[in-house]
mmCIF file of C-alpha atoms in Angstrom:
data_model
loop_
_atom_site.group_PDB
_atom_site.id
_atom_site.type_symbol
_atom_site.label_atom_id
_atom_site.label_comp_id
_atom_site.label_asym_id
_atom_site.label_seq_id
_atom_site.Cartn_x
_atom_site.Cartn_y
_atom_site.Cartn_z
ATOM 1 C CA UNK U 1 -9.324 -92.740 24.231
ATOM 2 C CA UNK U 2 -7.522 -90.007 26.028
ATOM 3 C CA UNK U 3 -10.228 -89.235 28.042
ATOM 4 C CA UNK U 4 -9.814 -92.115 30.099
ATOM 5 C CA UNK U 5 -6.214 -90.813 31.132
ATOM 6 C CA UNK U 6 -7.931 -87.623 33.060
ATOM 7 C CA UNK U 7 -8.926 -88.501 36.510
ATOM 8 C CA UNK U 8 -12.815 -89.614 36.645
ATOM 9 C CA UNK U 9 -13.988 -88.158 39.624
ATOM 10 C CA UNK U 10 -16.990 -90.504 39.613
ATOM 11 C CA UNK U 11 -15.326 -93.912 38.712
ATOM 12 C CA UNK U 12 -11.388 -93.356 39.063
ATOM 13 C CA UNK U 13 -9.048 -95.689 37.904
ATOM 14 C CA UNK U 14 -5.836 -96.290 40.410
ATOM 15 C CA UNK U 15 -3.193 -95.289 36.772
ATOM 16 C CA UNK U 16 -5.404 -91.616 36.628
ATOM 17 C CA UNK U 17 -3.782 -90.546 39.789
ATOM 18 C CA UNK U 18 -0.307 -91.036 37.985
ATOM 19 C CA UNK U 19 -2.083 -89.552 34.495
ATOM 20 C CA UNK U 20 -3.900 -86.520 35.502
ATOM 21 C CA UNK U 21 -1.314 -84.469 36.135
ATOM 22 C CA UNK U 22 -0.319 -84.852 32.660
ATOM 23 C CA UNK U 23 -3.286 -84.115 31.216
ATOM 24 C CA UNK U 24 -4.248 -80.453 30.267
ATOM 25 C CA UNK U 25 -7.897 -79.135 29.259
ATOM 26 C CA UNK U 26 -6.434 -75.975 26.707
ATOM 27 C CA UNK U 27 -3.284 -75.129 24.540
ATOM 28 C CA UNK U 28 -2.999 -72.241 27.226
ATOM 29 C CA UNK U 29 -2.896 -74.927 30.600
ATOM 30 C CA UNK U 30 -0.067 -76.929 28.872
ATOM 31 C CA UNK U 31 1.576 -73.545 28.297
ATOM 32 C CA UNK U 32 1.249 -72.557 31.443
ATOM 33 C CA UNK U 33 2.855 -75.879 33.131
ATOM 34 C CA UNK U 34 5.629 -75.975 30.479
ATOM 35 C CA UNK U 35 6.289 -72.476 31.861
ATOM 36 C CA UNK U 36 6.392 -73.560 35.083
ATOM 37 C CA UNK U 37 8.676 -76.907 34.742
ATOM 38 C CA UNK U 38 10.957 -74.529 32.713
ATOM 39 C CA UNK U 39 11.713 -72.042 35.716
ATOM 40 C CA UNK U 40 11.250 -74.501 38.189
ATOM 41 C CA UNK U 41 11.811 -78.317 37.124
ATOM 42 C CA UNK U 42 16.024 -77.653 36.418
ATOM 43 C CA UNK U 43 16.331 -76.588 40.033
ATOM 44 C CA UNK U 44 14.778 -79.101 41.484
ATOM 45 C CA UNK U 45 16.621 -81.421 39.271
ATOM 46 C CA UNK U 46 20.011 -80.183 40.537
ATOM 47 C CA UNK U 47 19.051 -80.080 44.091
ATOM 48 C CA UNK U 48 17.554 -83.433 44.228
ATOM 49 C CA UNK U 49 18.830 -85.387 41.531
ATOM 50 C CA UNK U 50 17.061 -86.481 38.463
ATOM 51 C CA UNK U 51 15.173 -89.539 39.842
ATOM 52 C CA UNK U 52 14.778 -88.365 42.976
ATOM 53 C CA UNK U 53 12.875 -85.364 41.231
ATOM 54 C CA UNK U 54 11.062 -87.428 38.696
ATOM 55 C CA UNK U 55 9.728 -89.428 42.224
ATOM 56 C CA UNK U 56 8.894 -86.497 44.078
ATOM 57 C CA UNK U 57 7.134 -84.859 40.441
ATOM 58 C CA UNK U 58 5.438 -87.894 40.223
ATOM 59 C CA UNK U 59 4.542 -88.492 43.778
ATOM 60 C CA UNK U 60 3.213 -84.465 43.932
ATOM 61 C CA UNK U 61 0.935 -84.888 41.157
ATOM 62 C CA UNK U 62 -0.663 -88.205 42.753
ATOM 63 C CA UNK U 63 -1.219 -86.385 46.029
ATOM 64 C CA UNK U 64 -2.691 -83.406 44.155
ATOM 65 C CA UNK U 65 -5.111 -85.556 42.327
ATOM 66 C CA UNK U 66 -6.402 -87.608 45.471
ATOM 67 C CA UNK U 67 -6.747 -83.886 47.099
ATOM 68 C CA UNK U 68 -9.005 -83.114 43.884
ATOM 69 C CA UNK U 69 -10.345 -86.251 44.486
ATOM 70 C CA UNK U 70 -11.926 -85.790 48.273
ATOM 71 C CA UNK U 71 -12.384 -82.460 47.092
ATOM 72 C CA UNK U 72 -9.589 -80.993 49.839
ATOM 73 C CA UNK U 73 -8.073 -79.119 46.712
ATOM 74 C CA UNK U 74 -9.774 -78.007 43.861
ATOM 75 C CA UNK U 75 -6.872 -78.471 41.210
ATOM 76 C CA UNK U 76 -5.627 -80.941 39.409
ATOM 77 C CA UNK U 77 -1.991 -82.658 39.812
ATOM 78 C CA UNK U 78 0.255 -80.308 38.000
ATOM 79 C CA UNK U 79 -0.152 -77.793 40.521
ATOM 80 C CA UNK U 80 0.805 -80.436 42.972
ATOM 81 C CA UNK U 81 4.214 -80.868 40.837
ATOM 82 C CA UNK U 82 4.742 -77.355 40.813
ATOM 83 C CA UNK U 83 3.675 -76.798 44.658
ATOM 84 C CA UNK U 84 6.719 -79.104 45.501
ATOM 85 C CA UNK U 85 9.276 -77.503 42.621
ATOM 86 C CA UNK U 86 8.443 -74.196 44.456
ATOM 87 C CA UNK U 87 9.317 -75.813 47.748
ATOM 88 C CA UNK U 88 12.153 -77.493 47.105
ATOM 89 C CA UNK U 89 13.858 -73.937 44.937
ATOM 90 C CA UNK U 90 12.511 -71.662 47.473
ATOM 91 C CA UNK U 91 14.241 -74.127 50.240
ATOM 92 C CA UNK U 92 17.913 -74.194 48.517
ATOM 93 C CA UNK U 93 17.679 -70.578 48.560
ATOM 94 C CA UNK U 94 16.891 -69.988 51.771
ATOM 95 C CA UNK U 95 20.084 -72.182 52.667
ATOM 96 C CA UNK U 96 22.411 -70.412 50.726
#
């Protein structure tokens, strides 16, 4: 049942905020993230350091599910993880 993996906005389960971000509704959503991690997920991996990007991925996509959650965001987590990528590259460069 990989249905119970997406975040149930009704009845959530604490392990959907760490699942949801995985989770993608078409062929063309997962294309879209694996686009994204692509440009953005080796950057963050050199700035911060593999597990300290895995935490931060992670911790992004929690946050962005309890925002679609209460409703504060209407996305799910990967934008979260990608929200944070975009931070953390756009930061380095700016230091350069």
């Amino acid at each position: 049942r990989l249905a119970l993996l997406r975040l149930d906005h009704d009845h959530p389960r604490w392990f959907q905020f760490l699942t949801a971000p995985l989770c993608h509704v078409s062929l063309r959503h997962l294309l879209t993230d694996a686009a994204a991690t692509l440009t953005f997920g080796g950057a963050l991996e050199r700035r911060l350091g593999g597990p300290a990007a895995l935490a931060a991925s992670v911790l992004c996509g929690a946050a962005a599910s309890a925002a679609s959650l209460f409703q504060i965001l209407p996305v799910g987590g990967s934008l979260g993880v990608l929200v944070v990528a975009v931070s953390v590259v756009w930061t380095a460069a700016a230091t350069l």
